[in-house]
Coordinates of C-alpha atoms and ligand atoms in Angstrom, one line a residue:
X1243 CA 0.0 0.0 0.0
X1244 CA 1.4 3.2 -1.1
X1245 CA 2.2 5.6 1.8
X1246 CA -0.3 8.2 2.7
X1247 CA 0.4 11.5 2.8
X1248 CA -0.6 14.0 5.6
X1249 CA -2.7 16.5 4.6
X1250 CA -2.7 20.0 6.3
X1251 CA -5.6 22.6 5.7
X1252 CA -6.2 26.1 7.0
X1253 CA -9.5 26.6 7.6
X1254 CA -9.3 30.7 7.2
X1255 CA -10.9 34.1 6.9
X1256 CA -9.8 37.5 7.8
X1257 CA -13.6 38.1 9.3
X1258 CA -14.4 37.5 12.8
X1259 CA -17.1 35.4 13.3
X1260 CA -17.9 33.4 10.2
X1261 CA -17.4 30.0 11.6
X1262 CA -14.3 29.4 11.5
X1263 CA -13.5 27.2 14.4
X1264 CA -17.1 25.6 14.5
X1265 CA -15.8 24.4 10.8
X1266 CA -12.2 23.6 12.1
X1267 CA -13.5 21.0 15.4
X1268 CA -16.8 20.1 13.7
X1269 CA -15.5 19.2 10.2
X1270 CA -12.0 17.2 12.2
X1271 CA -14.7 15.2 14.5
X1272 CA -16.6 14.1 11.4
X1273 CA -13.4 13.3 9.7
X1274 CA -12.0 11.6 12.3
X1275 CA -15.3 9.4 13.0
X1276 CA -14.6 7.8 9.7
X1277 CA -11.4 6.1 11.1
X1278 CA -8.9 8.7 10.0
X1279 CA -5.9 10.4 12.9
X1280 CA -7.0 14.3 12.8
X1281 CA -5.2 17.0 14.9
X1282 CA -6.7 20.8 14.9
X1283 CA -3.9 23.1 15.6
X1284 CA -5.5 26.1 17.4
X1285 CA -3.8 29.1 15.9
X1286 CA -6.0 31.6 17.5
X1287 CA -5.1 33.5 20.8
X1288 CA -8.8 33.2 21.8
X1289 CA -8.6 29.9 22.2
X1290 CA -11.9 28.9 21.1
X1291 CA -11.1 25.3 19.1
X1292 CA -9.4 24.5 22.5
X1293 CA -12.9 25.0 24.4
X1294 CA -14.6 24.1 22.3
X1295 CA -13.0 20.3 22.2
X1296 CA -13.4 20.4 26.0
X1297 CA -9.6 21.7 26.9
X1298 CA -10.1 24.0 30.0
X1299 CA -7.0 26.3 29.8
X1300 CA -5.9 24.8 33.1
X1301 CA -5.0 21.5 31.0
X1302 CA -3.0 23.3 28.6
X1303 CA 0.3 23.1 29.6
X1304 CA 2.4 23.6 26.6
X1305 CA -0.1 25.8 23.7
X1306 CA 0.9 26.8 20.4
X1307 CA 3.0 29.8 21.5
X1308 CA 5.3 27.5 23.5
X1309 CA 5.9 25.7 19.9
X1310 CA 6.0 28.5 17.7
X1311 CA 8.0 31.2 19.8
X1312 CA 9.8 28.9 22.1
X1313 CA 10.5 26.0 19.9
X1314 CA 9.5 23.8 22.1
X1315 CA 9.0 20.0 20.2
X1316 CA 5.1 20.2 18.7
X1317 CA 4.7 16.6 20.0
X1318 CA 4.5 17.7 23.7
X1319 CA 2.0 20.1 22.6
X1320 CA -0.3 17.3 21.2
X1321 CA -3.3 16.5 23.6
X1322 CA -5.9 14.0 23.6
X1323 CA -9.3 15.0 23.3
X1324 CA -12.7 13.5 24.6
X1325 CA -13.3 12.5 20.3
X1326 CA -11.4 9.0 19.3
X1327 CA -8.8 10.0 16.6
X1328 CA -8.8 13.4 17.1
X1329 CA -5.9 15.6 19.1
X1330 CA -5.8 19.1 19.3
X1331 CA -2.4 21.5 19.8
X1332 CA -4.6 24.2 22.3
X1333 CA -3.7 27.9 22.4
X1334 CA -4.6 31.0 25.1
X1335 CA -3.9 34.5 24.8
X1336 CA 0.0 34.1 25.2
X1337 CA -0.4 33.6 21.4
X1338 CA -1.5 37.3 21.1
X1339 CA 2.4 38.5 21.4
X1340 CA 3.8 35.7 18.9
X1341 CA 3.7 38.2 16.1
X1342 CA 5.3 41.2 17.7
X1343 CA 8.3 38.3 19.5
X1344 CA 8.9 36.5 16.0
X1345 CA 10.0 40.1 14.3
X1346 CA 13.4 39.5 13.8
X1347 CA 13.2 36.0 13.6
X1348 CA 14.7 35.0 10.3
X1349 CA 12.5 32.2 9.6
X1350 CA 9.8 33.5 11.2
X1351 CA 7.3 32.7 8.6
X1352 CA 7.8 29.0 8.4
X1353 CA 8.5 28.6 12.5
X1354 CA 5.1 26.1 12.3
X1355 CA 5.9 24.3 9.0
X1356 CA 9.0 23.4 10.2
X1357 CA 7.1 22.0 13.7
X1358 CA 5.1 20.2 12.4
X1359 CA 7.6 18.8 9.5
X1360 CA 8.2 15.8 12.1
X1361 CA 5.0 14.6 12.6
X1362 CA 4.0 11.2 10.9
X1363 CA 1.0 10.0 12.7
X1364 CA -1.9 12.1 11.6
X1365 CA -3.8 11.6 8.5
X1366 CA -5.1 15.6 8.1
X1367 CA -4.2 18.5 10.6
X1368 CA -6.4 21.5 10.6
X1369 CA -5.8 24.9 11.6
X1370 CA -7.7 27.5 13.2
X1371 CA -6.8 30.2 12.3
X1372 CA -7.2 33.9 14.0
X1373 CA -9.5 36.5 11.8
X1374 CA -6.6 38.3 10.7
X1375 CA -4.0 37.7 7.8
X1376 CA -0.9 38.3 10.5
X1377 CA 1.6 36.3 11.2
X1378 CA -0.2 33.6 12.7
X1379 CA -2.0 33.2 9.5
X1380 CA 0.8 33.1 7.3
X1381 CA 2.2 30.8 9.4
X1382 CA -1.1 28.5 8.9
X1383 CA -0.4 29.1 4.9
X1384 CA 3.1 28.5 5.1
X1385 CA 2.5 25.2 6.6
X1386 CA -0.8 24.0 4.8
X1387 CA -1.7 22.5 1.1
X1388 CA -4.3 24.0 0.8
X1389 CA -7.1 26.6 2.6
X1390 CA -10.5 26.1 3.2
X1391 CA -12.4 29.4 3.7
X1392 CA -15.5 29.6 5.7
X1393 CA -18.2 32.3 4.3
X1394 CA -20.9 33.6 6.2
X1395 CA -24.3 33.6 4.3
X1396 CA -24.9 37.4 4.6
X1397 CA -25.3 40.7 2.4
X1398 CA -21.3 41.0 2.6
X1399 CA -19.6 37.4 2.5
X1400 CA -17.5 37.5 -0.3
X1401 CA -15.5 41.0 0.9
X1402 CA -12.3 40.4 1.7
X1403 CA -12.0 37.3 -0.1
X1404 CA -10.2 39.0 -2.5
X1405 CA -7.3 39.9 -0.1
X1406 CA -7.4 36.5 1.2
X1407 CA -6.5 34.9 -2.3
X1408 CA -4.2 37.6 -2.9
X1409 CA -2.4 36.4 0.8
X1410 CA -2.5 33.0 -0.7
X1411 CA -0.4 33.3 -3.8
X1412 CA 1.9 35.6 -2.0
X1413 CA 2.7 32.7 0.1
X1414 CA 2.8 30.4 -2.7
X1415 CA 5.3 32.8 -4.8
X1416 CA 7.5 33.7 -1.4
X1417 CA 8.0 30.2 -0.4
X1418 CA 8.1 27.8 -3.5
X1419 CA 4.5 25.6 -2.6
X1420 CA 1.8 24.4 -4.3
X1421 CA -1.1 26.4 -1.8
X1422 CA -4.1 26.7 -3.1
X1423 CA -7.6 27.3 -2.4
X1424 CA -9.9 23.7 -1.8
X1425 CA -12.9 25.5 -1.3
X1426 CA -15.8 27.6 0.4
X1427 CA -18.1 26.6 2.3
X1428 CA -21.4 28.7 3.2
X1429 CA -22.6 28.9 6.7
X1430 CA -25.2 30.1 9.0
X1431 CA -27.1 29.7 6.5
X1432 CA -31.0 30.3 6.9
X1433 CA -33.4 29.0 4.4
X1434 CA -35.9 31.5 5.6
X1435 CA -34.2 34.2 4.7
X1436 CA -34.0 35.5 1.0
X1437 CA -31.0 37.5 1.2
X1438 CA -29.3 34.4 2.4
X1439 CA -30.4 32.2 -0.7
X1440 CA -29.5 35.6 -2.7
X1441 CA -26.2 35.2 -1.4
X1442 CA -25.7 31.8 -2.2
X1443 CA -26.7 32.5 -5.7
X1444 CA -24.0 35.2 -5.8
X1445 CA -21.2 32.7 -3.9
X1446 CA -21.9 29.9 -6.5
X1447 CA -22.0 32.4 -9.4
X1448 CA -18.8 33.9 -8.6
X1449 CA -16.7 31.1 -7.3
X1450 CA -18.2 27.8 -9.3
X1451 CA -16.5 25.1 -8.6
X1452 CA -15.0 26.0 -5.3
X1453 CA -17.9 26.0 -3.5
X1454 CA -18.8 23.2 -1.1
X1455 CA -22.1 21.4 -1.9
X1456 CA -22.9 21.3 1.4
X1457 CA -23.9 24.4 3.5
X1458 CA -23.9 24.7 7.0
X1459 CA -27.3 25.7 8.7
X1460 CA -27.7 28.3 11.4
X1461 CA -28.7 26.2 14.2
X1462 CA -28.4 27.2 17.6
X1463 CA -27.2 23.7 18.7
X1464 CA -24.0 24.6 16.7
X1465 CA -23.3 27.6 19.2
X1466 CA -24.4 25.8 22.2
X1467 CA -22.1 22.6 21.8
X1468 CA -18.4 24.4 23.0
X1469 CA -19.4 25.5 26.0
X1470 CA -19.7 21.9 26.7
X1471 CA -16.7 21.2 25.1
X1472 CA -18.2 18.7 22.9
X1473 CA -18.4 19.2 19.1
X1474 CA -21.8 18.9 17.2
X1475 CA -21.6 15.2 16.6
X1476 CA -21.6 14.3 20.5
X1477 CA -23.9 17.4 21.4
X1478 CA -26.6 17.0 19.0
X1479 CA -25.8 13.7 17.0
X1480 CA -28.9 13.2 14.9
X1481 CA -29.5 17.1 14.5
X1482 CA -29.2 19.1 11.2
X1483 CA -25.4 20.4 12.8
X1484 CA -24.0 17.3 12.8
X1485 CA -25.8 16.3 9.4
X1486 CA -24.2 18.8 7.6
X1487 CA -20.7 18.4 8.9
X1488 CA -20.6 15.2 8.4
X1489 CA -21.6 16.0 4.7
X1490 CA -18.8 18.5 4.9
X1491 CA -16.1 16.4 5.9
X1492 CA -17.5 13.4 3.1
X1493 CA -17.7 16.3 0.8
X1494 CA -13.9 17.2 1.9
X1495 CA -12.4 14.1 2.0
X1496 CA -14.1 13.0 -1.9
X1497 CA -12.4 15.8 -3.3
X1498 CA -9.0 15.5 -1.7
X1499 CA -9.1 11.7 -2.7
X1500 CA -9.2 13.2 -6.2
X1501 CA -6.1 15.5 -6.2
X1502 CA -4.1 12.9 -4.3
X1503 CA -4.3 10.4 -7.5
Ligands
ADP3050 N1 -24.0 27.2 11.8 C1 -24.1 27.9 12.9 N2 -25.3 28.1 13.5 C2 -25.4 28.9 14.6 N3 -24.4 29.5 15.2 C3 -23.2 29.3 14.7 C4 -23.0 28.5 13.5 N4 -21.6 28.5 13.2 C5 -21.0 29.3 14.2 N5 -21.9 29.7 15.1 C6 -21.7 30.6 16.2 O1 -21.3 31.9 15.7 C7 -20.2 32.4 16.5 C8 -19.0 32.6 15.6 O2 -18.6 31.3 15.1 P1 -17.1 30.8 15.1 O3 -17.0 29.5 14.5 O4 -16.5 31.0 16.4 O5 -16.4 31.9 14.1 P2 -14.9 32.3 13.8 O6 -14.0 31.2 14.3 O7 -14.8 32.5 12.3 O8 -14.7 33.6 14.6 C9 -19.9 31.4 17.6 O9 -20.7 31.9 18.7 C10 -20.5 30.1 17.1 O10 -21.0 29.3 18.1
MG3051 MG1 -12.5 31.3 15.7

């Protein structure tokens, strides 16, 4: 059997609040229910992914700043979490001062490529990233294949993207890799709501292909699961959350079987 590679994925956008990280530990629990080693690399001070897969920041002894600014070995960083197959590097808001620390750091824009470079046992890592395109996030790029972007389904979802795709081939150009853009995904998506099937309209017109199938409905179970640190598929397993992201991650892992042939 051929060797499979490792897959790592950015799940990104500048805007706050767009669903980021309920993508990043929703869409890695689904992934990792069908029998495959996942580990979500929380890039964002806030912390969120980490609550969210039931990490209380007591439990985090070594985060994501320890790695990137102190070089401390990403393995010791790697915790269990509550899901089988899936691991999670946690973060806090020590992570807020990486950028300004990592200034005159030479290599400063591949410090977590080259972390997690060692790493054999996972099958796909996602990262979380923060709503900016800062360091943090270039470091995502840096060390992904490719980015999966989150849209909200509102009046404005496609601003920004622009700069975002812009960020991308910079990164590509700058450091010699293939990064590219997997796909969008729609969420918070409301049926009831015109604009929002207006906006979907306007997503698939302008972006084809790269558009997910599957959207992700606005249900409040979705918001409710992290502060029980549990992810959709253990808070709410036969609701219309957990329907969708397991879509999601079928949808994801179909189209990544067809670039890796
Ligand atoms: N599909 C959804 N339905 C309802 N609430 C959602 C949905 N997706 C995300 N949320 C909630 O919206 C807020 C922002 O989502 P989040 O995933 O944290 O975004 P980001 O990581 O991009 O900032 C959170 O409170 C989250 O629980
Ligand atoms: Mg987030």
């Amino acid at each position: 059997m051929p060797v499979k590679l490792k897959r790592v994925v950015s799940i990104a956008n500048q805007k706050g609040g767009v669903g980021k990280t309920t993508t990043a530990i929703n869409m890695a629990a689904a992934i990792a229910r069908n029998g495959h080693k996942v580990l979500v690399v929380d890039l964002d001070p806030q912390g969120n992914a980490s609550t969210g897969l039931g990490i209380s920041p007591d439990d985090r002894e070594f985060t994501a700043y320890d790695v990137l600014v102190d070089g401390v070995d990403i393995q010791k960083a790697i915790v269990e979490t509550n899901v089988k197959n899936l691991s999670i590097v946690t973060s806090n808001t020590d992570l807020s001062s990486a950028d300004a620390e990592l200034m005159n750091d030479k290599g400063r824009l591949i410090r977590l490529r080259n972390s997690l470079e060692g790493i054999r046992h996972f099958d796909y890592i996602f990262i979380d990233c923060p709503p900016s395109l800062n360091l943090l996030t270039i470091n995502a790029f840096a060390a992904s294949d490719s980015v999966l972007v989150p849209l909200q389904s509102e009046f404005y979802a496609l601003e920004g993207l622009s700069q975002l795709i812009l960020t991308v081939r910079e990164v590509r150009e700058a450091l010699g890799t293939e990064l590219f853009i997997d796909g969008v995904v729609l969420t918070m998506f409301d049926r009831r709501v015109k604009l929002a099937q207006q906006v979907e309209i306007d997503v698939r017109d302008n972006l084809k292909s790269l558009v997910y199938k599957t959207i992700i409905p606005r249900t409040v179970r979705l918001s409710e699961a992290p502060s029980y640190g549990e992810t959709i598929l253990e808070y709410d397993a036969l609701g219309r959350g957990a329907e969708a992201y397991i879509a999601l991650g079928d949808e994801f892992l179909k189209r990544d079987k067809k670039k890796q042939k």
